[in-house]
Structure formats: structure tokens, C-alpha cells
Coordinates of C-alpha atoms in Angstrom, one line a residue:
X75 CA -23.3 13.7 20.5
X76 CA -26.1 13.8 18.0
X77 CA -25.5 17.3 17.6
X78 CA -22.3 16.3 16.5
X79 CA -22.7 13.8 14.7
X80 CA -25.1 16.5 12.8
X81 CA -22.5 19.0 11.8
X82 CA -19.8 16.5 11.0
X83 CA -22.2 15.6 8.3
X84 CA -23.6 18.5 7.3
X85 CA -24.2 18.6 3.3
X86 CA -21.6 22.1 2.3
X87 CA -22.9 21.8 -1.2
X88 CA -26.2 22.9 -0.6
X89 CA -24.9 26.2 1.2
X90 CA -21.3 27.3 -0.7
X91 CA -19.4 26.3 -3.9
X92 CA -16.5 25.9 -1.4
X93 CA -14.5 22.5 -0.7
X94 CA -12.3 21.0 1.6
X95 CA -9.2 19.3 0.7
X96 CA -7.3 17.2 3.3
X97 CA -3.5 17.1 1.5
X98 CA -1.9 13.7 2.5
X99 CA 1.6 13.1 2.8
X100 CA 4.4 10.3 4.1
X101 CA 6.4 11.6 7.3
X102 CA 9.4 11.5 8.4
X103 CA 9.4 7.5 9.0
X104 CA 8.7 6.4 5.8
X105 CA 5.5 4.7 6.8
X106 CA 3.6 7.3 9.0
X107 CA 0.7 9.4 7.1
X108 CA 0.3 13.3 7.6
X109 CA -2.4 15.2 6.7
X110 CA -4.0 18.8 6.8
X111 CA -7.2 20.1 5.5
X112 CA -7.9 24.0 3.4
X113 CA -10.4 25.3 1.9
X114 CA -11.1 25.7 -1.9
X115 CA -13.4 28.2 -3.9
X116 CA -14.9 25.3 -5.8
X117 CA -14.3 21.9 -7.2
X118 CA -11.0 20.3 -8.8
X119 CA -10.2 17.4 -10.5
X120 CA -6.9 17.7 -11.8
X121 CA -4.1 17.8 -9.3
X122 CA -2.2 20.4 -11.6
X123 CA -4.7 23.1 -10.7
X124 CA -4.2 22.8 -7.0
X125 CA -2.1 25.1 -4.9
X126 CA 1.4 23.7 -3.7
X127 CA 1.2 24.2 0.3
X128 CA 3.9 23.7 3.0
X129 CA 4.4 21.8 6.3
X130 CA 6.6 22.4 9.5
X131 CA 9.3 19.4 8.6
X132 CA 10.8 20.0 11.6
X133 CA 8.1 18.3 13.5
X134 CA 7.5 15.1 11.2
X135 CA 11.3 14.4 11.3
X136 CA 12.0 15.7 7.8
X137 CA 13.7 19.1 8.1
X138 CA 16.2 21.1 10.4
X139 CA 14.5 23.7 13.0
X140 CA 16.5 26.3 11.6
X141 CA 15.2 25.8 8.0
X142 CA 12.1 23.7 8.8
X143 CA 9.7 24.6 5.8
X144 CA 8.9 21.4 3.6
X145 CA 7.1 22.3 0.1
X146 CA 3.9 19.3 -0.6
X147 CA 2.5 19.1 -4.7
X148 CA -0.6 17.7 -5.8
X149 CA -0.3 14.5 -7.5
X150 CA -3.5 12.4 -7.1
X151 CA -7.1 13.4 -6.1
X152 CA -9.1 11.1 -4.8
X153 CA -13.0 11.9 -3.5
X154 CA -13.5 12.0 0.3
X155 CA -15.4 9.1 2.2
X156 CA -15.2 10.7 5.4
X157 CA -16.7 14.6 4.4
X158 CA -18.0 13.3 1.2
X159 CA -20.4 16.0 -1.2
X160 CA -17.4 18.1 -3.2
X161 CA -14.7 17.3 -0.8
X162 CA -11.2 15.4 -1.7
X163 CA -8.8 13.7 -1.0
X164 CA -5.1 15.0 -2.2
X165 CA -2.2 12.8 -2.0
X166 CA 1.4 14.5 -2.1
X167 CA 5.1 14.1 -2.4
X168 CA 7.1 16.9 -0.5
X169 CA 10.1 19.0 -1.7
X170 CA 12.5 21.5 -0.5
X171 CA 11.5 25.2 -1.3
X172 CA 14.4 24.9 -3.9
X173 CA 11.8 22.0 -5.6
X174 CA 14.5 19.1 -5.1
X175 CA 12.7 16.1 -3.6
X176 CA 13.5 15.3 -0.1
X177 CA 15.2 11.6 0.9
X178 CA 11.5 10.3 1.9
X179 CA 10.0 11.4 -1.7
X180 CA 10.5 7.9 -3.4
X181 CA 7.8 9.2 -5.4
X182 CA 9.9 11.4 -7.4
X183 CA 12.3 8.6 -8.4
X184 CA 9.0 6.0 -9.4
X185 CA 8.1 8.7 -11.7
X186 CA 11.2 9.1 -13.7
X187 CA 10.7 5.5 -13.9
X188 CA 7.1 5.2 -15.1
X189 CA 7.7 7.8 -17.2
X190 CA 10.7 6.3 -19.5
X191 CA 9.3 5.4 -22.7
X192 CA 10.3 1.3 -22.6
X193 CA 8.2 1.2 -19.1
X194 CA 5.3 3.0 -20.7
X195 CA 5.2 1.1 -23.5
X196 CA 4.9 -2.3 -21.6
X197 CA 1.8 -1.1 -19.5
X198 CA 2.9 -2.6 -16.2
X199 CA -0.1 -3.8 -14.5
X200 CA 0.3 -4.1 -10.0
X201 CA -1.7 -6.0 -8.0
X202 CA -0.5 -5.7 -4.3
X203 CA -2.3 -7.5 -1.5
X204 CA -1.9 -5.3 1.9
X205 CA -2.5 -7.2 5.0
X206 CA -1.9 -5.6 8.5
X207 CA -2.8 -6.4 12.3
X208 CA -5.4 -4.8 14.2
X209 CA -4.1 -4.0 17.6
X210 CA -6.2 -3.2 20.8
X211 CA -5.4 0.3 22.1
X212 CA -3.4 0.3 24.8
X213 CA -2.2 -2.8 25.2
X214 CA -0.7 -3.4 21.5
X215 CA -2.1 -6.9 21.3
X216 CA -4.0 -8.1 18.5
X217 CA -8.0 -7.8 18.0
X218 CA -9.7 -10.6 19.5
X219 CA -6.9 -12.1 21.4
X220 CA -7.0 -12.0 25.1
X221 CA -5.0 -9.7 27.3
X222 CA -1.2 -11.0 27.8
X223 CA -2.9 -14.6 26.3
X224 CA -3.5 -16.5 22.8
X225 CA -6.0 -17.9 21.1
X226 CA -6.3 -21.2 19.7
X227 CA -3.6 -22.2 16.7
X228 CA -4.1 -21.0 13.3
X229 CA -6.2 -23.0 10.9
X230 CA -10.0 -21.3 11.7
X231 CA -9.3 -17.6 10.8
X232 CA -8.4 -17.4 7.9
X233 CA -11.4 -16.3 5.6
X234 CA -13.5 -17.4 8.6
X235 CA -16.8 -16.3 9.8
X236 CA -18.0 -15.9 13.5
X237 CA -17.2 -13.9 16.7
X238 CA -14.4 -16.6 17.6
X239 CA -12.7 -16.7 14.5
X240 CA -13.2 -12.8 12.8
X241 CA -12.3 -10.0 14.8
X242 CA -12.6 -6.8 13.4
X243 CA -14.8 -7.5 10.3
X244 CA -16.7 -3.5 10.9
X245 CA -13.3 -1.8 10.1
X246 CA -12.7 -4.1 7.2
X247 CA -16.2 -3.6 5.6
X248 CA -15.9 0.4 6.4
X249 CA -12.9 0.5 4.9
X250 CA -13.7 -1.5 1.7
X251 CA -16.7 0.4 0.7
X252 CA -15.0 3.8 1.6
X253 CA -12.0 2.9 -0.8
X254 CA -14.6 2.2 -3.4
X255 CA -16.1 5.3 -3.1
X256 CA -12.9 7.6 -3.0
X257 CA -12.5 6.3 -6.5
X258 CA -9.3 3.5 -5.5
X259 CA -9.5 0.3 -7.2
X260 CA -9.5 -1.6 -4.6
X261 CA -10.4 -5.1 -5.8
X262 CA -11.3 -7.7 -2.6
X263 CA -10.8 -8.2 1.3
X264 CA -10.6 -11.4 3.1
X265 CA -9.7 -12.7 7.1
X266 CA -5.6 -13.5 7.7
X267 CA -4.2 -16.6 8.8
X268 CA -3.5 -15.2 12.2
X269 CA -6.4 -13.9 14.2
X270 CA -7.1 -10.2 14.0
X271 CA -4.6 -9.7 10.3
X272 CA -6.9 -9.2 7.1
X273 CA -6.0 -8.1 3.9
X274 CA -7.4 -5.7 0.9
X275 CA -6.3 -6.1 -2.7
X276 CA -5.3 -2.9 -4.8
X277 CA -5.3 -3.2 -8.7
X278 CA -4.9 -3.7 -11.4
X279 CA -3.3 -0.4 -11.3
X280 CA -1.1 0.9 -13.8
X281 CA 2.6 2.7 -13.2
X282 CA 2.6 5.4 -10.8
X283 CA -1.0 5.0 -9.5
X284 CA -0.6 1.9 -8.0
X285 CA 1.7 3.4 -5.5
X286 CA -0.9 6.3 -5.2
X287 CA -4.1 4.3 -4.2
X288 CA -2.4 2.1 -2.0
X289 CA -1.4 5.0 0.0
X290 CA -4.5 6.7 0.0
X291 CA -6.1 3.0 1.1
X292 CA -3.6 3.1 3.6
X293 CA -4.6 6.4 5.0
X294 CA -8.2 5.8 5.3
X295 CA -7.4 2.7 6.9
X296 CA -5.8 5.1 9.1
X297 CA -8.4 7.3 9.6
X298 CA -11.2 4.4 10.1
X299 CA -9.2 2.6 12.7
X300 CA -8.8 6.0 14.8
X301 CA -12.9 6.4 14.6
X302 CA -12.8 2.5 16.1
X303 CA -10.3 2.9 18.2
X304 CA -8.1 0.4 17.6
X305 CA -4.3 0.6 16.4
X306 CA -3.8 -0.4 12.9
X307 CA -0.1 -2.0 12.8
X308 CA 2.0 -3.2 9.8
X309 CA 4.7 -4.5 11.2
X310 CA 5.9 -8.0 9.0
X311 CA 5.8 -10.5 12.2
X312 CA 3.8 -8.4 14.8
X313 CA 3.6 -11.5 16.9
X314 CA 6.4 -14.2 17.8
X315 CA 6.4 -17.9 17.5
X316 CA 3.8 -19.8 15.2
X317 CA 2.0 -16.9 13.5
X318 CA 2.2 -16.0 10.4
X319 CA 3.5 -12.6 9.4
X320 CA 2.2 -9.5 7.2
X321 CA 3.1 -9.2 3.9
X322 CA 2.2 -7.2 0.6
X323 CA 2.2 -9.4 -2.1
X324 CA 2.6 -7.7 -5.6
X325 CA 1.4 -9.2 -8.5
X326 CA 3.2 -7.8 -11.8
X327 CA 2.3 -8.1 -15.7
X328 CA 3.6 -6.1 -18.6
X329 CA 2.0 -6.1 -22.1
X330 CA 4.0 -8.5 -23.4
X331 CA 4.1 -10.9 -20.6
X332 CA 0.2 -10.4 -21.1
X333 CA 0.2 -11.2 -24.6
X334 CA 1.2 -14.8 -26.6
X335 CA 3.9 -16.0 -25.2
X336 CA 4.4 -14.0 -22.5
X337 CA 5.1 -17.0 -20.1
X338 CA 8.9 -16.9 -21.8
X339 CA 9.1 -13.1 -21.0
X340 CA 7.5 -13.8 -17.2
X341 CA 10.2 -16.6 -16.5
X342 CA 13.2 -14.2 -18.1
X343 CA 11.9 -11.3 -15.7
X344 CA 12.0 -14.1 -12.8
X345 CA 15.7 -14.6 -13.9
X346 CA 16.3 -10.9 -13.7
X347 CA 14.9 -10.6 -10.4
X348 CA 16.6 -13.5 -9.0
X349 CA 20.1 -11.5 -10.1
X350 CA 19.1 -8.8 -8.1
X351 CA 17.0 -10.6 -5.1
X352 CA 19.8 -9.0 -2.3
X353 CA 18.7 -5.5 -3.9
X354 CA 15.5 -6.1 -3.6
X355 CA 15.1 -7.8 -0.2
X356 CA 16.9 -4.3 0.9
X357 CA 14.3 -2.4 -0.1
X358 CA 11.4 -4.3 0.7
X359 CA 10.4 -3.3 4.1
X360 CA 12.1 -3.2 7.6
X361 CA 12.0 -6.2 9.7
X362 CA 11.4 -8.6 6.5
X363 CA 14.2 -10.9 8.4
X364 CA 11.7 -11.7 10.9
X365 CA 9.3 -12.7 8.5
X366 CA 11.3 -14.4 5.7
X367 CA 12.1 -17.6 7.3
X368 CA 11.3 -20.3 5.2
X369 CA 8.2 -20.9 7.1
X370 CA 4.8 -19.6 7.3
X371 CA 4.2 -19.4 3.5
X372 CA 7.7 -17.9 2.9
X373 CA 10.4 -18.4 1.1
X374 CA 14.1 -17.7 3.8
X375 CA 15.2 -14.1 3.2
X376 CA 18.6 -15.5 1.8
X377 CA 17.4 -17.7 -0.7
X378 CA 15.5 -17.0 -4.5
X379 CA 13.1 -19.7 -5.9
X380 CA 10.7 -19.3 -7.9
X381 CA 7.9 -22.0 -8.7
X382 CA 4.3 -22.6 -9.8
X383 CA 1.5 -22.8 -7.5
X384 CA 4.1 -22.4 -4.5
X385 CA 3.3 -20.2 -1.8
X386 CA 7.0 -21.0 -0.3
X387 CA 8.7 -19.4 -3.3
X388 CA 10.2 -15.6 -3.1
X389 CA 8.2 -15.6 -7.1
X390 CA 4.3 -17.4 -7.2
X391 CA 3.8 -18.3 -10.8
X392 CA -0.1 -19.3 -11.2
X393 CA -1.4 -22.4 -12.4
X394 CA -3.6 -20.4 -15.0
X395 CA -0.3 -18.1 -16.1
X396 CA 1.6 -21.6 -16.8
X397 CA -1.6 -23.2 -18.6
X398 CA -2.9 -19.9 -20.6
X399 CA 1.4 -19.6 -21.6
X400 CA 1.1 -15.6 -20.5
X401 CA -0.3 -13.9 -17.9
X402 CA 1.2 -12.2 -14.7
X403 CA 3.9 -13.4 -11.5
X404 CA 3.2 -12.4 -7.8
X405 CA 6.9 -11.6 -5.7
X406 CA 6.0 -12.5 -2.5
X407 CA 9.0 -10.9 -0.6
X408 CA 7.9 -7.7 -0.1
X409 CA 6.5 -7.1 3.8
X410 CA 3.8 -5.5 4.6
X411 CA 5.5 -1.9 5.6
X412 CA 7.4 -1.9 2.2
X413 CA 7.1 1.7 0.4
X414 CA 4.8 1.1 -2.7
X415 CA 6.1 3.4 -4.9
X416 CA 9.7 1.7 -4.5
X417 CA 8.6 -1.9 -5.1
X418 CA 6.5 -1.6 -8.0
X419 CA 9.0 0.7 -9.7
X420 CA 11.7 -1.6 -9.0
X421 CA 10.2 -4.5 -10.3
X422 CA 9.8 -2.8 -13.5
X423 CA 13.0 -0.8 -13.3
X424 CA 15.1 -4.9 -12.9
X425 CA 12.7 -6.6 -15.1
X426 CA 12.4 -4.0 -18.0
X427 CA 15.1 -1.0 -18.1
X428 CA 17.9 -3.4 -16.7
X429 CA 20.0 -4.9 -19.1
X430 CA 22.4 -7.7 -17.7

């Protein structure tokens, strides 16, 4: 195994110019990460200069057999954690060979929406707080928790410390400085509520790249949890009964919200958002009606309030935000499988581009 262990680490940049970079892309469910590896005569930096490559679609649930080939393009580069030197990490969106984007690109649509010249004038700002469940293989229960049994109520866990309260804290930690050293912006950690569920932070991250290093967190995540060997789930209620669910938080600013008197702009977006909440609670993640329940530091799935300092509102004003008279909201509806690239373009697509 040492032997191994040797040539998975060996050093290529002392021997060839040559690079490996592992394209990432979302599959067939929405939520599942693919990913294959080629090699590169040297380094890049900018996505524009890498090759466009192709994937059998047939077998992620994305294309017919009889016309099977799906077409990936560069769009972020992040460095690798895992083969490190040169190497990179590429994260794609995937079209047909004709270049139209296929259903599961919501990439393509954030784009056109970061892109238009009110949205890139405000600067949106994203803060999104991940959580997710550890699982033990196998049996699909969480980390910690014994076979077919609980543990004690909620109450210790959350940012706890100690081999009855944190379960999992090596992944977490892996994982943290890994993201830091691909290059995401990843900005904290802490222990869940429920035992075994943590939590990064990504941002700030502006536009289209908040979506972008939230997947690529997501994939390492991934990736660290299948060294471990335990099952990463983000399912929004992985466990029945009194236990809180997974969520994904996003924390939102634009420039003027950000400036004087932005706290009149935030509560107008909140307004906004509220006339659209049904829109919005459909595209925030499957299985948010399990979550959403009016318990649990939720707001019910049918209902929009908003409020200061209340972590049972569908919109989280801070008490800073309200004091300072600008700053940035948090919508706490999305759930913790929501597609990044949808949610943070439409929150600024409702609060920005929408006219009422």
C-alpha cells in the first residue's frame, strides 16, 4: 500500500510539462457529479483555452442511445487538492453537438442572467451555507448514530466538540483545507444541529461563480467522503421525526443594498420575493416539503415572512443589516440539494430584472 500511496503522489512536474485535468460535470439527476480525467501538454488558466470534450449521455441519463454523444465546455478552473503540482480542476456545463444546452445545463440560463447589464451593475454578492448528512456505508444511517438506533436529542451537537457529540470532524477539516487550496472561497465550517450534519460556507462570491465553487466544493466533498468511506447525503430531512433538516442558506447583497440606504432596497427585494415565493419554493430543491414545516428553524413551505433576527422566517434580516440601514438578507428556503446556479440567479433575476 505504501507503494501506492507513493505513485498516487508522485510530483509530475519534476519529470514532464504535462498536466492532468479531471473535467467535472452535473449528471443526469441534477445533483449527481461526473467526472473524467486527460492529459494536457502544459499548464492553463483560462478555461477558454481548453479543449471542449464529450461524454456517453446515454449512460448518466442525459441522451438517447441512438444519439448518445453529449458535448462538456470549460467554464471554471480550479487547482487540484487531490493530484496537486500543475494539475486542475475543470468544471463544465454540457451541450448537444449542435451547441444548444441540454435541460440539466441551468448554467447556460444563470449566465444570460449574470451577464445582463442591470445584474452586472448591482454586483450581486452570494453567500450560501451547504450543510449535508454523513451516512455510514451500507447501512444509510447517519455518522455516529448507532445501527437501526438514535442518539440522544438535539441540543449538544451543534458546533460541539468530543467523540459523543462530533462525528465526522476528519472529512470536514480535509475538506476545508482542500477547498482552500483549489482556490474556492470557501469562508467557515461548523457541526449541525443533528448529529453527523455539518456545514461549509461559500462566498462572498459574485454572479456566476458562486454557482461554480459551490459545485466544485461539492465535488471534492464527493471525492473526500469516497477516500473515507462514508456516503455523503443531501437530502433536506434525511431523518424523520425531531431532527432538523439540511438546508443551503443564501445570503444575497447587491451594490446598492450595500450602500446608504440600502436597508429600503433589501426590504423592496423581500417584497418582490414574497410575490413570487410559490416560484421560488418550486425551484428550490426536491423534497423541501419535508423540510419546510414551520419547525425546526423553518418557516412552513406555504407561508412567506420575513423578519429580523428570525431564524423561523422564509427571509433572515440581520440585526447588524437593520442597525448599519444597508447590508445583505439570507432566504432561508432553499434545501440543501437546490441547484446553485438556479437560486442565486433567481434571486437576482425577481429582485433586480423583474418589474411588477
Amino acid at each position: 500500500m505504501s507503494l501506492l500511496s507513493d505513485l498516487i503522489n508522485l510530483n509530475l512536474s519534476d519529470d514532464t510539462e504535462k498536466v492532468i485535468a479531471e473535467y467535472i460535470w452535473i449528471g443526469g439527476s441534477g445533483l449527481d457529479l461526473r467526472s473524467k480525467a486527460r492529459t494536457l501538454p502544459g499548464p492553463v488558466s483560462d478555461p477558454s483555452k481548453l479543449p471542449k470534450w464529450n461524454y456517453d449521455g446515454s449512460s448518466t441519463g442525459q441522451a438517447p442511445g441512438e444519439d448518445s454523444e453529449v458535448i462538456i465546455y470549460p467554464q471554471a478552473i480550479f487547482k487540484d487538492p487531490f493530484r496537486r503540482g500543475n494539475n486542475i480542476l475543470v468544471m463544465c456545463d454540457a451541450y448537444t453537438p449542435a451547441g444548444e444546452p441540454i435541460p440539466t445545463n441551468k448554467r447556460h440560463n444563470a449566465a444570460k442572467i449574470f451577464s445582463h447589464p442591470d445584474v452586472v451593475a448591482e454586483e450581486p454578492w452570494y453567500g450560501i451555507e451547504q450543510e449535508y448528512t454523513l451516512l455510514q456505508k451500507d447501512v444509510n444511517w447517519p455518522l455516529g448514530w448507532p445501527v437501526g438506533g438514535f442518539p440522544g436529542p438535539q441540543g449538544p451537537y451543534y458546533c460541539g466538540a468530543g467523540a459523543d457529540k462530533a462525528f465526522g470532524r476528519d472529512i470536514v477539516d480535509a475538506h476545508y483545507k482542500a477547498c482552500l487550496y483549489a482556490g474556492i472561497n470557501i469562508s467557515g465550517i461548523n457541526g449541525e444541529v443533528m448529529p453527523g450534519q455539518w456545514e461549509f460556507q461559500v462566498g462572498p462570491a459574485v454572479g456566476i461563480s458562486a454557482g461554480d465553487e459551490l459545485w466544485v466544493a461539492r465535488y471534492i466533498l464527493e471525492r473526500i467522503t469516497e477516500i473515507a468511506g462514508v456516503v455523503l447525503s443531501f437530502d433536506p430531512k434525511p431523518i424523520k421525526g425531531d431532527w432538523n433538516g439540511a438546508g443551503a442558506h443564501t445570503n444575497y447583497s447587491t451594490k446598492t443594498m450595500r450602500n446608504d440606504g440600502g436597508y429600503e432596497v433589501i426590504k423592496s427585494a423581500i417584497e418582490k420575493l414574497g410575490k413570487k415565493h410559490k416560484e421560488h419554493i418550486a425551484a428550490y430543491g426536491e423534497g423541501n416539503e419535508r423540510r419546510l414545516t414551520g419547525r425546526h428553524e423553518t418557516a412552513d413551505i406555504n407561508t412567506f415572512l420575513w423578519g429580523v433576527a428570525n431564524r423561523g422566517a422564509s427571509i433572515r434580516v440581520g440585526r447588524d443589516t437593520e442597525k448599519a440601514g444597508k447590508g445583505y438578507f439570507e432566504d432561508r428556503r432553499p434545501a440543501s440539494n437546490m441547484d446553485p446556479y438556479v437560486v442565486t440567479s433567481m434571486i437576482a433575476d425577481t429582485t433586480i430584472l423583474w418589474k411588477p
